[in-house]
Backbone as CSV, one residue per row, in Angstrom:
resi,resn,N_x,N_y,N_z,CA_x,CA_y,CA_z,C_x,C_y,C_z
1,UNK,42.878,242.409,273.597,41.605,242.923,273.454,41.751,243.458,272.249
2,UNK,42.689,244.104,271.528,42.882,244.531,270.307,42.698,243.595,269.481
3,UNK,43.302,242.430,269.567,43.211,241.239,268.359,41.783,240.916,268.410
4,UNK,40.942,240.681,269.721,39.614,240.339,269.591,38.510,241.409,268.709
5,UNK,38.949,242.646,268.882,38.019,243.711,268.151,38.443,243.543,266.717
6,UNK,39.709,243.292,266.264,40.099,243.161,264.654,39.294,241.783,264.286
7,UNK,39.323,240.696,265.095,38.578,239.452,264.836,37.173,239.648,264.311
8,UNK,36.471,240.465,265.582,34.960,240.817,265.203,34.976,241.593,263.943
9,UNK,35.639,242.552,263.894,35.379,243.285,262.723,35.747,242.646,261.454
10,UNK,36.498,241.691,261.352,36.543,240.711,260.288,35.558,239.987,259.890
11,UNK,34.936,239.411,261.143,33.775,238.655,260.980,32.643,239.461,260.245
12,UNK,32.413,240.706,260.960,31.409,241.393,260.434,31.349,241.884,258.975
13,UNK,32.419,242.064,258.616,32.984,242.401,257.006,32.545,241.283,256.402
14,UNK,32.966,240.009,256.717,32.599,238.917,255.922,31.173,238.565,255.715
15,UNK,30.348,238.866,256.993,28.905,238.681,257.032,28.604,239.725,255.826
16,UNK,28.754,240.988,255.890,28.358,242.115,254.942,28.354,241.505,253.730
17,UNK,29.659,241.003,253.274,30.129,240.526,251.960,29.117,239.415,251.455
18,UNK,28.989,238.429,252.435,28.055,237.217,252.279,26.526,237.673,251.896
19,UNK,26.007,238.791,252.800,24.882,239.167,252.559,24.709,239.846,251.028
20,UNK,25.759,240.619,250.622,25.356,241.106,249.470,25.622,240.191,248.173
21,UNK,26.481,239.345,248.304,26.555,238.255,247.315,25.421,237.613,247.284
22,UNK,24.513,237.153,248.400,23.332,236.382,248.460,22.130,237.289,247.820
23,UNK,22.218,238.476,248.038,21.172,239.541,247.484,21.468,239.620,246.100
24,UNK,22.710,239.751,245.507,22.852,240.052,244.099,22.616,238.521,243.368
25,UNK,22.546,237.320,244.270,22.478,236.104,243.490,20.835,236.020,243.367
26,UNK,20.193,236.515,244.305,18.741,236.472,244.281,18.107,237.293,243.170
27,UNK,18.654,238.655,242.936,18.282,239.428,242.038,18.260,238.719,240.567
28,UNK,19.667,238.173,240.228,19.846,237.423,239.037,18.648,236.282,238.979
29,UNK,18.594,235.577,239.980,17.646,234.592,239.695,16.031,235.036,239.576
30,UNK,15.758,236.308,240.178,14.492,236.618,240.008,14.340,237.077,238.407
31,UNK,15.476,237.703,238.114,15.275,238.202,236.445,15.235,236.863,235.600
32,UNK,15.990,236.045,236.028,15.989,234.906,235.182,14.441,234.174,235.121
33,UNK,13.931,234.235,236.322,12.840,233.584,236.310,11.665,234.435,235.452
34,UNK,11.983,235.793,235.711,11.055,236.690,234.959,10.878,236.543,233.507
35,UNK,12.283,236.245,233.020,12.492,235.948,231.628,11.970,234.720,231.280
36,UNK,12.103,233.715,231.911,11.550,232.280,231.388,10.040,232.370,231.488
37,UNK,9.549,233.289,232.477,7.980,233.111,232.551,7.561,234.081,231.307
38,UNK,8.350,235.070,230.906,7.710,235.899,229.653,7.981,235.138,228.437
39,UNK,8.788,234.298,228.162,8.978,233.464,227.221,8.493,232.208,227.089
40,UNK,7.760,231.722,228.002,7.166,230.507,228.283,5.766,230.322,227.329
41,UNK,6.080,229.507,226.400,5.009,229.100,225.405,4.873,227.535,225.478
42,UNK,3.724,227.010,225.113,3.609,225.597,224.959,4.656,225.296,223.905
43,UNK,5.189,224.107,223.776,6.048,223.689,222.778,5.501,223.595,221.368
44,UNK,4.559,223.196,221.245,3.750,223.083,219.959,3.491,224.456,219.406
45,UNK,3.043,225.398,220.105,2.621,226.854,219.800,4.041,227.448,219.632
46,UNK,5.107,227.241,220.244,6.392,227.720,219.985,7.028,227.492,218.648
47,UNK,6.948,226.212,218.325,7.335,225.667,217.206,6.718,226.016,215.952
48,UNK,5.342,226.400,216.292,4.749,226.592,215.023,4.542,228.421,214.426
49,UNK,4.798,229.146,215.795,4.977,230.531,215.400,6.350,230.721,214.960
50,UNK,7.345,230.095,215.424,8.758,230.137,214.956,9.008,229.874,213.412
51,UNK,8.254,228.668,213.088,8.325,228.199,211.791,7.787,229.260,210.892
52,UNK,6.428,229.998,211.173,5.795,230.977,210.188,6.919,231.912,210.134
53,UNK,7.360,232.552,211.109,8.311,233.756,211.157,9.677,233.575,210.151
54,UNK,10.135,232.439,210.496,11.687,232.058,209.483,11.364,231.964,208.436
55,UNK,10.066,231.267,207.977,9.813,231.185,206.442,9.350,232.099,205.987
56,UNK,8.858,233.260,206.556,8.369,234.533,205.963,9.754,235.472,205.727
57,UNK,10.450,235.576,206.698,11.614,236.079,206.539,12.531,235.844,205.454
58,UNK,12.812,234.409,205.258,13.638,233.600,204.279,12.911,233.935,203.056
59,UNK,11.794,233.840,202.633,11.132,233.685,201.431,10.627,235.263,200.986
60,UNK,10.362,236.004,201.736,9.733,237.335,201.464,9.991,238.562,202.000
61,UNK,10.804,238.614,203.131,11.222,239.725,203.725,12.715,240.095,203.890
62,UNK,13.480,238.994,203.874,14.988,239.433,203.916,15.496,239.869,202.563
63,UNK,16.432,240.718,202.707,17.168,241.214,201.453,17.690,239.919,200.590
64,UNK,17.413,240.091,199.273,17.957,239.014,198.465,17.008,237.654,198.480
65,UNK,15.741,238.055,199.068,14.752,236.802,199.417,14.323,236.481,197.876
66,UNK,13.822,235.469,197.539,13.274,235.173,196.265,11.871,235.917,195.976
67,UNK,11.642,236.781,196.930,10.216,237.707,196.670,9.082,236.782,196.459
68,UNK,8.988,235.598,197.192,7.855,234.708,197.202,6.541,235.626,197.606
69,UNK,5.399,235.226,197.059,4.259,235.966,197.569,4.038,235.929,199.009
70,UNK,3.912,237.073,199.536,3.896,237.123,201.168,2.568,236.787,201.566
71,UNK,1.550,236.885,200.753,0.045,236.851,201.114,-0.265,235.662,202.210
72,UNK,0.253,234.317,201.906,-0.093,233.306,202.681,0.419,233.523,204.162
73,UNK,1.302,234.476,204.300,1.945,234.411,205.801,1.199,235.635,206.454
74,UNK,0.397,236.393,205.767,0.243,237.926,206.221,-1.213,237.804,206.984
75,UNK,-1.556,238.459,208.014,-2.770,238.531,208.595,-3.381,239.516,207.815
76,UNK,-4.770,239.297,207.941,-5.667,240.292,207.175,-5.465,241.730,207.462
77,UNK,-5.286,242.036,208.720,-4.988,243.571,208.984,-3.750,244.017,208.942
78,UNK,-2.595,243.145,208.262,-1.477,243.685,208.090,-1.101,244.708,207.086
79,UNK,-1.897,245.624,206.781,-1.822,246.539,205.665,-0.078,247.415,205.740
80,UNK,0.096,247.658,207.000,1.108,248.339,207.119,2.440,247.558,206.548
81,UNK,2.441,246.483,207.149,3.588,245.356,206.521,3.528,245.252,205.095
82,UNK,2.448,245.238,204.421,2.129,245.166,203.054,2.733,246.224,202.331
83,UNK,2.558,247.491,202.820,3.232,248.720,202.413,4.678,248.582,202.491
84,UNK,5.117,248.056,203.781,6.512,248.221,204.079,7.342,247.469,202.949
85,UNK,6.686,246.005,202.638,7.052,245.232,201.563,7.400,245.768,200.226
86,UNK,6.389,246.528,200.071,6.610,247.233,198.679,7.563,248.261,198.641
87,UNK,7.857,248.921,199.675,8.866,250.019,199.489,10.108,249.297,199.615
88,UNK,10.323,248.218,200.525,11.599,247.624,200.700,12.017,247.035,199.291
89,UNK,11.013,246.556,198.324,11.349,245.868,197.165,11.624,246.981,196.330
90,UNK,10.877,248.063,196.175,11.405,249.185,195.469,12.952,249.790,195.466
91,UNK,13.165,249.907,197.108,14.525,250.421,197.296,15.484,249.250,196.888
92,UNK,15.399,248.024,196.957,16.387,247.088,196.610,16.388,247.021,195.056
93,UNK,15.426,247.177,194.286,15.262,247.292,192.855,16.161,248.459,192.364
94,UNK,15.966,249.633,192.836,16.701,250.931,192.581,18.023,250.758,192.948
95,UNK,18.241,250.275,194.141,19.807,249.914,194.321,20.530,248.749,193.431
96,UNK,19.847,248.026,192.763,20.373,247.059,191.940,20.511,245.840,192.618
97,UNK,19.804,245.469,193.934,19.991,244.375,194.620,18.874,243.260,194.217
98,UNK,19.100,242.042,194.701,18.169,241.056,194.491,18.563,239.811,193.688
99,UNK,19.707,240.073,192.781,20.532,238.977,192.262,21.933,239.173,192.632
100,UNK,22.465,238.073,192.778,21.690,236.529,193.091,21.007,236.538,194.380
101,UNK,19.818,235.634,194.561,19.128,235.481,195.486,19.728,234.528,196.733
102,UNK,19.158,234.539,197.740,19.808,233.936,198.772,19.675,232.235,198.547
103,UNK,20.691,231.682,198.911,20.807,230.227,198.386,20.934,229.350,199.670
104,UNK,21.318,230.360,200.939,21.309,229.650,202.274,20.970,230.642,203.423
105,UNK,20.007,230.121,204.409,19.522,230.983,205.289,19.695,230.186,206.475
106,UNK,20.502,230.601,207.536,20.975,230.015,208.773,20.488,230.842,209.910
107,UNK,19.620,230.237,210.589,19.249,230.722,211.812,20.422,230.640,213.005
108,UNK,20.602,231.591,213.561,21.582,231.579,214.599,21.015,231.573,215.969
109,UNK,20.054,232.288,215.863,19.423,232.512,217.278,17.928,232.923,217.072
110,UNK,17.078,232.410,218.096,15.554,232.594,217.997,14.977,232.639,219.253
111,UNK,14.148,233.623,219.486,13.443,233.691,220.813,11.970,234.262,220.490
112,UNK,11.059,233.599,221.109,9.654,233.864,220.841,8.941,234.183,222.475
113,UNK,8.160,234.756,222.435,7.363,235.203,223.532,5.903,235.388,223.432
114,UNK,4.997,234.957,224.204,3.622,235.496,224.133,3.343,236.801,224.402
115,UNK,2.237,237.409,223.701,1.777,238.802,223.926,0.344,238.648,224.020
116,UNK,-0.213,239.541,224.503,-1.518,239.549,224.768,-2.423,239.596,223.668
117,UNK,-3.768,238.946,223.612,-4.667,238.963,222.596,-4.189,237.743,221.670
118,UNK,-3.725,236.600,221.778,-3.513,235.833,220.831,-2.301,236.261,219.872
119,UNK,-1.463,237.055,220.321,-0.308,237.487,219.689,1.077,236.814,220.237
120,UNK,2.003,237.033,219.551,3.507,236.436,219.946,4.464,237.409,219.049
121,UNK,5.562,237.428,219.949,6.826,238.332,219.228,7.805,237.095,218.974
122,UNK,8.539,237.423,217.818,9.653,236.333,217.555,10.811,237.272,217.300
123,UNK,11.985,236.964,217.863,13.177,237.724,217.531,14.191,236.636,216.826
124,UNK,14.553,237.125,215.606,15.456,236.062,214.852,16.855,236.630,214.447
125,UNK,17.860,236.221,214.897,19.196,236.491,214.296,19.636,235.373,213.454
126,UNK,19.746,235.803,212.122,20.221,234.953,210.792,21.118,235.211,209.959
127,UNK,21.746,234.556,209.314,22.826,234.687,208.355,22.331,234.265,206.837
128,UNK,22.144,235.350,206.171,21.907,234.931,204.614,23.268,235.042,203.877
129,UNK,23.180,233.800,202.863,24.304,233.742,201.955,23.715,233.573,200.334
130,UNK,24.373,234.117,199.625,23.983,234.084,198.296,25.302,234.119,197.461
131,UNK,24.900,233.366,195.971,26.092,233.240,195.122,26.213,231.856,195.193
132,UNK,27.141,231.387,194.089,27.493,230.010,193.956,28.607,229.469,195.198
133,UNK,28.011,228.423,195.900,28.861,228.029,197.151,30.261,227.638,196.532
134,UNK,30.340,227.078,195.333,31.425,226.586,194.851,32.539,227.575,194.249
135,UNK,31.981,228.912,194.278,32.727,230.019,193.860,32.876,231.300,194.916
136,UNK,33.812,230.758,195.906,33.828,231.710,197.110,33.960,233.140,196.815
137,UNK,34.665,233.422,195.707,35.006,235.117,195.391,33.777,235.565,194.970
138,UNK,32.548,234.797,194.529,31.459,235.500,194.154,30.227,235.416,195.147
139,UNK,30.695,234.757,196.410,29.730,234.390,197.421,29.711,235.452,198.338
140,UNK,28.439,235.932,198.675,28.408,236.938,199.646,27.277,236.553,200.904
141,UNK,27.297,237.367,202.108,26.538,237.185,203.073,26.563,238.173,204.036
142,UNK,25.408,238.123,204.845,25.155,239.192,205.847,24.467,238.606,207.210
143,UNK,24.655,239.120,208.192,24.034,238.447,209.618,22.979,239.585,209.735
144,UNK,21.795,239.411,209.982,20.942,240.535,210.340,19.893,240.046,211.530
145,UNK,19.203,240.980,212.180,18.334,240.708,213.300,17.198,241.342,212.583
146,UNK,15.958,240.375,213.178,14.503,240.450,212.877,13.709,240.652,213.912
147,UNK,12.762,241.404,213.867,11.617,241.346,215.036,10.289,241.310,214.208
148,UNK,9.444,240.369,214.708,8.226,240.117,214.159,7.214,239.981,215.154
149,UNK,6.009,240.603,214.892,4.715,240.302,215.690,3.763,239.227,214.935
150,UNK,3.495,238.424,215.512,2.251,237.466,214.762,0.985,237.316,215.661
151,UNK,-0.081,237.000,214.822,-1.207,236.911,215.517,-1.889,235.345,215.028
152,UNK,-2.624,234.873,215.908,-3.196,233.628,215.655,-4.670,233.901,215.332
153,UNK,-4.909,233.234,214.232,-6.321,233.334,213.353,-6.487,232.084,213.253
154,UNK,-7.600,231.279,213.738,-8.261,230.143,213.310,-7.119,229.184,213.512
155,UNK,-6.519,229.083,214.618,-5.170,227.987,214.934,-4.206,228.114,213.885
156,UNK,-3.949,229.189,213.038,-3.088,229.673,212.085,-2.230,230.917,212.616
157,UNK,-0.847,230.825,212.833,-0.025,232.089,212.988,0.122,232.793,211.737
158,UNK,-0.060,234.064,211.955,0.070,234.781,210.645,0.902,236.185,211.050
159,UNK,1.753,236.749,209.927,2.425,237.809,210.505,1.771,239.018,210.503
160,UNK,2.008,239.817,211.475,1.242,241.075,211.577,2.195,242.461,211.356
161,UNK,3.421,242.351,211.954,4.370,243.238,211.873,5.814,242.778,211.737
162,UNK,6.603,243.532,211.124,8.147,242.862,210.879,8.908,244.145,210.478
163,UNK,10.148,244.008,211.390,11.186,245.029,211.119,12.536,244.305,211.322
164,UNK,13.492,244.937,210.834,14.841,244.439,210.842,15.951,245.479,210.631
165,UNK,17.242,245.052,210.880,18.299,246.143,210.840,19.293,246.034,209.693
166,UNK,18.754,245.509,208.597,19.477,245.280,207.394,19.731,246.598,206.685
167,UNK,20.425,246.563,205.661,20.817,247.745,204.644,19.362,248.613,204.341
168,UNK,18.447,247.837,203.679,17.426,248.483,203.421,16.714,249.370,204.465
169,UNK,16.709,248.555,205.706,16.133,249.314,206.882,16.784,250.692,206.963
170,UNK,18.054,250.912,206.600,18.808,252.062,206.654,18.146,253.090,205.903
171,UNK,17.164,252.803,204.932,16.572,253.950,204.302,15.017,254.060,204.873
172,UNK,14.480,252.901,205.429,13.014,253.228,206.106,13.186,253.278,207.504
173,UNK,14.144,252.938,208.309,14.108,253.216,209.721,15.796,253.320,209.899
174,UNK,16.175,254.406,209.682,17.618,254.683,209.825,18.077,254.320,211.428
175,UNK,17.415,254.362,212.498,17.769,254.237,213.575,18.032,252.729,213.843
176,UNK,17.538,251.795,212.926,17.496,250.498,213.239,18.924,249.818,212.688
177,UNK,19.590,250.568,211.605,20.601,249.814,210.807,21.675,249.778,211.670
178,UNK,22.073,248.331,211.721,22.945,247.964,212.469,23.045,248.403,213.889
179,UNK,21.730,248.370,214.333,21.422,248.949,215.803,20.486,248.171,216.588
180,UNK,20.949,246.836,217.015,20.030,245.967,217.689,19.368,246.560,218.814
181,UNK,20.010,247.333,219.567,19.261,247.784,220.640,18.065,248.911,220.564
182,UNK,18.073,249.673,219.308,17.115,250.524,218.821,16.084,249.431,218.472
183,UNK,16.313,248.546,217.574,15.323,247.649,217.042,14.554,246.929,218.173
184,UNK,15.019,246.566,219.291,14.532,245.683,220.500,13.704,246.737,221.265
185,UNK,14.287,248.033,221.327,13.625,248.920,222.111,12.388,249.650,221.629
186,UNK,12.126,249.427,220.187,11.166,250.229,219.253,9.676,249.909,219.815
187,UNK,8.813,250.834,220.020,7.512,250.389,220.477,6.380,250.177,219.261
188,UNK,6.213,248.924,219.136,5.451,248.506,217.987,4.081,248.957,218.033
189,UNK,3.517,249.769,219.021,2.287,250.424,218.803,2.474,251.468,217.971
190,UNK,3.548,252.043,217.596,3.707,253.194,216.569,3.834,252.739,215.062
191,UNK,4.035,251.344,215.005,4.386,250.652,213.759,3.591,251.159,212.502
192,UNK,2.213,250.951,212.465,1.379,251.489,211.359,1.452,252.920,211.040
193,UNK,1.611,253.688,212.069,1.659,255.055,211.582,3.019,255.238,211.003
194,UNK,4.023,254.795,211.662,5.304,255.102,211.116,5.507,254.512,209.618
195,UNK,4.995,253.416,209.387,5.081,252.905,208.110,4.140,253.822,207.021
196,UNK,3.074,254.276,207.548,2.244,255.082,206.662,3.009,256.296,206.464
197,UNK,3.846,256.851,207.392,4.457,258.271,207.153,5.579,257.995,206.018
198,UNK,6.182,256.933,205.678,7.367,256.842,204.974,6.897,257.417,203.511
199,UNK,7.941,258.056,202.977,7.769,258.912,201.788,8.652,257.908,200.510
200,UNK,8.095,257.254,199.902,8.657,256.222,198.988,9.739,257.160,197.913
201,UNK,8.938,258.127,197.483,9.462,259.205,196.262,10.484,259.792,196.940
202,UNK,10.424,260.085,198.104,11.539,261.078,198.693,12.779,260.071,199.131
203,UNK,12.596,258.731,199.447,13.503,257.786,199.652,14.392,257.462,198.449
204,UNK,13.437,257.216,197.318,14.036,257.036,195.997,14.881,258.148,195.346
205,UNK,14.420,259.355,195.767,15.153,260.533,195.273,16.472,260.614,196.029
206,UNK,16.406,260.286,197.296,17.880,260.339,198.107,18.662,259.438,197.368
207,UNK,18.299,258.302,196.991,19.097,257.060,196.668,19.664,257.652,195.341
208,UNK,18.850,258.209,194.301,19.344,258.582,192.895,20.423,259.784,193.197
209,UNK,20.246,260.362,194.236,21.114,261.767,194.495,22.388,260.987,195.304
210,UNK,22.517,259.890,195.792,23.708,259.464,196.668,24.711,259.277,195.898
């Protein structure tokens, strides 16, 4: 009789374990389905928005970029981003950065997802390299994360907002510096006001006093 009870208890325990495993697997599957749905974009749209985002970062936004004219990439209403670009350039000039410029920009990871109102968000992890590739002692590089919001205007994707966790961001958005979680959690609805509140003179004064 005792052995029978032990056997029944063992079966009950096994059943509970299997039920828990099944439930956990179901939760994982649901989360994966939600992520796939959230990031689902037509292939052509995905390629187009990601191309604009990466080109803008490499040519105009990343530290040590060649400071190409950003206007071809920017949406008409991206006034806050224009102000941020001006501030970032001033910081980099004051810090003596910018030379040598990027010679290689390698995208390590790329994620895009649709937003409401013909908008999309693109997250990029990329490594920038500068200096002569044939002179390793003078060559530098850094890995950074970028988060962009783009809007589609007349079948063209244009950049509306952009943020990063690079060194310059340590002066404009200290919470983001080397802090991917803070960058990802940031509420983009505050973007315009937060950029407007930046005090360039105070930032440069802090740099001079450092």
